PDB file of C-alpha atoms in Angstrom:
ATOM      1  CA  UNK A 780       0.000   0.000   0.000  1.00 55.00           C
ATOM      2  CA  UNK A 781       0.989   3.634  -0.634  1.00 58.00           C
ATOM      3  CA  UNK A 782       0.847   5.846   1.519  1.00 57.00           C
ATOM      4  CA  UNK A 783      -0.893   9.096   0.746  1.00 60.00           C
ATOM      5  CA  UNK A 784       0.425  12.547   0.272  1.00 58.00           C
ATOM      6  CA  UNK A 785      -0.799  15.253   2.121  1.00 56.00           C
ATOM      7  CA  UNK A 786      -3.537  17.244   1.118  1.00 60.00           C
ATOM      8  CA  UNK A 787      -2.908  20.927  -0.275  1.00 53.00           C
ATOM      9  CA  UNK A 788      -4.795  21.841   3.074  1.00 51.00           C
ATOM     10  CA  UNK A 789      -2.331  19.940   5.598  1.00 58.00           C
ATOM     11  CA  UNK A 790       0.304  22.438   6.710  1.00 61.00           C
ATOM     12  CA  UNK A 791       3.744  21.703   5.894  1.00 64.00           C
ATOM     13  CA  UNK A 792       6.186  21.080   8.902  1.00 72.00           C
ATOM     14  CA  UNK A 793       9.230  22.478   8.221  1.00 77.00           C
ATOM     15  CA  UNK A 794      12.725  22.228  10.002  1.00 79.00           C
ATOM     16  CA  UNK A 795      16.368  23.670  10.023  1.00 85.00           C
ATOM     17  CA  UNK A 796      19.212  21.577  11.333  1.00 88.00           C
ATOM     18  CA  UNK A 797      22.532  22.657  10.645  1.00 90.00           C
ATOM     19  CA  UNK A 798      25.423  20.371  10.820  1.00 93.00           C
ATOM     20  CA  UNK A 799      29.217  19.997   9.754  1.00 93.00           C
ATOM     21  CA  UNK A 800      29.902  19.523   6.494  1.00 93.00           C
ATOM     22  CA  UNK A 801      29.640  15.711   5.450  1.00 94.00           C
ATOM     23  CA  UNK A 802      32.067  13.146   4.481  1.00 94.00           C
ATOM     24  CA  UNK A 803      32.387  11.870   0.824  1.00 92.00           C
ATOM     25  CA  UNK A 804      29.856   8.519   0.486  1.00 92.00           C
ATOM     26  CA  UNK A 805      33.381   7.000  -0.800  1.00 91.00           C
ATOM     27  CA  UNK A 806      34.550   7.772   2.791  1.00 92.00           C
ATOM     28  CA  UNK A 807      32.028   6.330   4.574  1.00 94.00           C
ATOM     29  CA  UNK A 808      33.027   2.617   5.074  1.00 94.00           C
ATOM     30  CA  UNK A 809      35.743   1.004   5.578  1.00 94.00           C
ATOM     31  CA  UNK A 810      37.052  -2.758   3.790  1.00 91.00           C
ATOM     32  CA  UNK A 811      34.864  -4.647   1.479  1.00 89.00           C
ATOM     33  CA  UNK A 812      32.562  -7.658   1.697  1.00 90.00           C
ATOM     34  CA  UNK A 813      32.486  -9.008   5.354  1.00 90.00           C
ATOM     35  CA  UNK A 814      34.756  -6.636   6.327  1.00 91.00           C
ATOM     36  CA  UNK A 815      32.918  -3.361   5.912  1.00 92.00           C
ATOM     37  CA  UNK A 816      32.196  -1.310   8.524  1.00 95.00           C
ATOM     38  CA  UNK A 817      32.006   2.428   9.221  1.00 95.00           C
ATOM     39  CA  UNK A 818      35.149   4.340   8.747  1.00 96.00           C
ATOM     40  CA  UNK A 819      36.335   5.981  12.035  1.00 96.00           C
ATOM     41  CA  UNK A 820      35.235   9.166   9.720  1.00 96.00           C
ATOM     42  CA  UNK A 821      32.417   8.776   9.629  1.00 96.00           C
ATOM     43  CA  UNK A 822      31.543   7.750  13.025  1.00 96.00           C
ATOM     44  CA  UNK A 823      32.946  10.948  14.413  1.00 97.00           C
ATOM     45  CA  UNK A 824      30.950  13.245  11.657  1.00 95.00           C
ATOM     46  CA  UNK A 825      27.339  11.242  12.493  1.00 96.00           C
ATOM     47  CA  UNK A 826      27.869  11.691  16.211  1.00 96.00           C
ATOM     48  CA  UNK A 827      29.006  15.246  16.025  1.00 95.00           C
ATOM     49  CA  UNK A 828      25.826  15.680  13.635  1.00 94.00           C
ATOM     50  CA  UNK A 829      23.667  13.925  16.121  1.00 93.00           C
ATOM     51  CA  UNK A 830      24.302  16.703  18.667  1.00 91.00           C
ATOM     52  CA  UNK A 831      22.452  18.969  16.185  1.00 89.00           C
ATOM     53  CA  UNK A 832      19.657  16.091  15.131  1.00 89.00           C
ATOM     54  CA  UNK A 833      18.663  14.364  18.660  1.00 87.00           C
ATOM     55  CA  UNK A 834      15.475  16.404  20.083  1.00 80.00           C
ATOM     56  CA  UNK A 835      14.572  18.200  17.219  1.00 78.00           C
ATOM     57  CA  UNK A 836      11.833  16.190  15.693  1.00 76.00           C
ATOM     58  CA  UNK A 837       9.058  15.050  18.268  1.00 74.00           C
ATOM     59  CA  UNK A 838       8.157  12.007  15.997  1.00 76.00           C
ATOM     60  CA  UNK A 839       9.709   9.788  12.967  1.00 82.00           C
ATOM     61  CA  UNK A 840       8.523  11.078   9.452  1.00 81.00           C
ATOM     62  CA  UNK A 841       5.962   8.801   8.413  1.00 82.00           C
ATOM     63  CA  UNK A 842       4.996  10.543   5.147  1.00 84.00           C
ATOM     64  CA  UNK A 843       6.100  11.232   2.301  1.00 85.00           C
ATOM     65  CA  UNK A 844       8.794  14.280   2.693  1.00 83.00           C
ATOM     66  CA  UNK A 845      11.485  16.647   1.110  1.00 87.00           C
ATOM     67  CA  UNK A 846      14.962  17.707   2.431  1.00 88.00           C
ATOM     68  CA  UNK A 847      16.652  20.191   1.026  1.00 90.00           C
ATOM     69  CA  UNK A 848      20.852  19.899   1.723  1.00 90.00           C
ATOM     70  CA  UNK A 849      22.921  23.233   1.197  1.00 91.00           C
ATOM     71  CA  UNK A 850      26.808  22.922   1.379  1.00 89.00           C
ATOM     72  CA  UNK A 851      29.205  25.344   1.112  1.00 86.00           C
ATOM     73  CA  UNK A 852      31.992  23.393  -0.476  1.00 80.00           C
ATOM     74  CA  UNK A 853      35.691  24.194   0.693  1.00 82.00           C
ATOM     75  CA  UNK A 854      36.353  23.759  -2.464  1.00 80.00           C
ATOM     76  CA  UNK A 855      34.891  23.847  -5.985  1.00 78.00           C
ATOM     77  CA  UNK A 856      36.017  20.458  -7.379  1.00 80.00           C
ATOM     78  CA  UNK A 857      33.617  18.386  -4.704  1.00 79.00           C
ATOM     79  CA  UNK A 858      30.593  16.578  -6.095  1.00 81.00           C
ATOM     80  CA  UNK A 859      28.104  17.621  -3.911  1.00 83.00           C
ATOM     81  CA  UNK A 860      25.745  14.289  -4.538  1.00 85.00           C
ATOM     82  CA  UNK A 861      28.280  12.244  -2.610  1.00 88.00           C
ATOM     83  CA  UNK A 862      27.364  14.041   0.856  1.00 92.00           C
ATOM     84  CA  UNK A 863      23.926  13.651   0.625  1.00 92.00           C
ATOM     85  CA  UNK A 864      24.264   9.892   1.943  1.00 93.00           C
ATOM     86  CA  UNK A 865      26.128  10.755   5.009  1.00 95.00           C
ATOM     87  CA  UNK A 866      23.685  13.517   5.912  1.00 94.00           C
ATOM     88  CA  UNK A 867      20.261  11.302   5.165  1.00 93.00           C
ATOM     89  CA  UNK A 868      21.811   7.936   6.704  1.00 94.00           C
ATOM     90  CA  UNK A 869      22.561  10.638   9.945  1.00 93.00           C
ATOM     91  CA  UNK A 870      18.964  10.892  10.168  1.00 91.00           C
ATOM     92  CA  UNK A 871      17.523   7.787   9.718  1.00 91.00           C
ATOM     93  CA  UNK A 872      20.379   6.453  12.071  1.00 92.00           C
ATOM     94  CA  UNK A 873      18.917   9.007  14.670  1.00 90.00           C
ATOM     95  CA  UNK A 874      15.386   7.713  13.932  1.00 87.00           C
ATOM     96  CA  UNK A 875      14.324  10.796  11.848  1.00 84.00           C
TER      97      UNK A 875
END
């Protein structure tokens, strides 16, 4: 079953969390096969982000949602699409 978007009349809930800037999705894991695991990376950025994302939200989303991500790169040769994983896996692992 789908679930159902909300109606035009349903206000929108909207939140701000600002966190550091993410680590690469190629820097997230350590090893390959049995032997991945989070990258010591990694671990430090989600619970340095989960100082900003625990207590903020009241419930888990349930519905369909957006999230928009703004970086400020350091630098310009970054692809932005590989720190979108670290920041949405940050939320689910907080139970966003």
């Amino acid at each position: 079953m789908t679930p159902s978007l909300p109606r035009a009349s349903e206000k929108a809930s909207a939140r701000r969390i600002v966190l550091p800037y993410p680590p690469s999705a190629w820097d997230l894991y350590d090893g390959w096969g049995a032997s991945r695991r989070l990258s010591e990376e990694y671990k430090a950025w989600r619970k340095q982000a989960g100082h900003s994302i625990k207590g903020r939200f009241e419930n888990t989303i349930t519905v369909p949602f957006a999230c928009h991500i703004a970086l400020r790169r350091p630098n310009g040769r970054q692809d932005l699409d590989n720190r979108s994983k670290a920041v949405l896996d940050a939320l689910q692992h907080y139970g966003i």
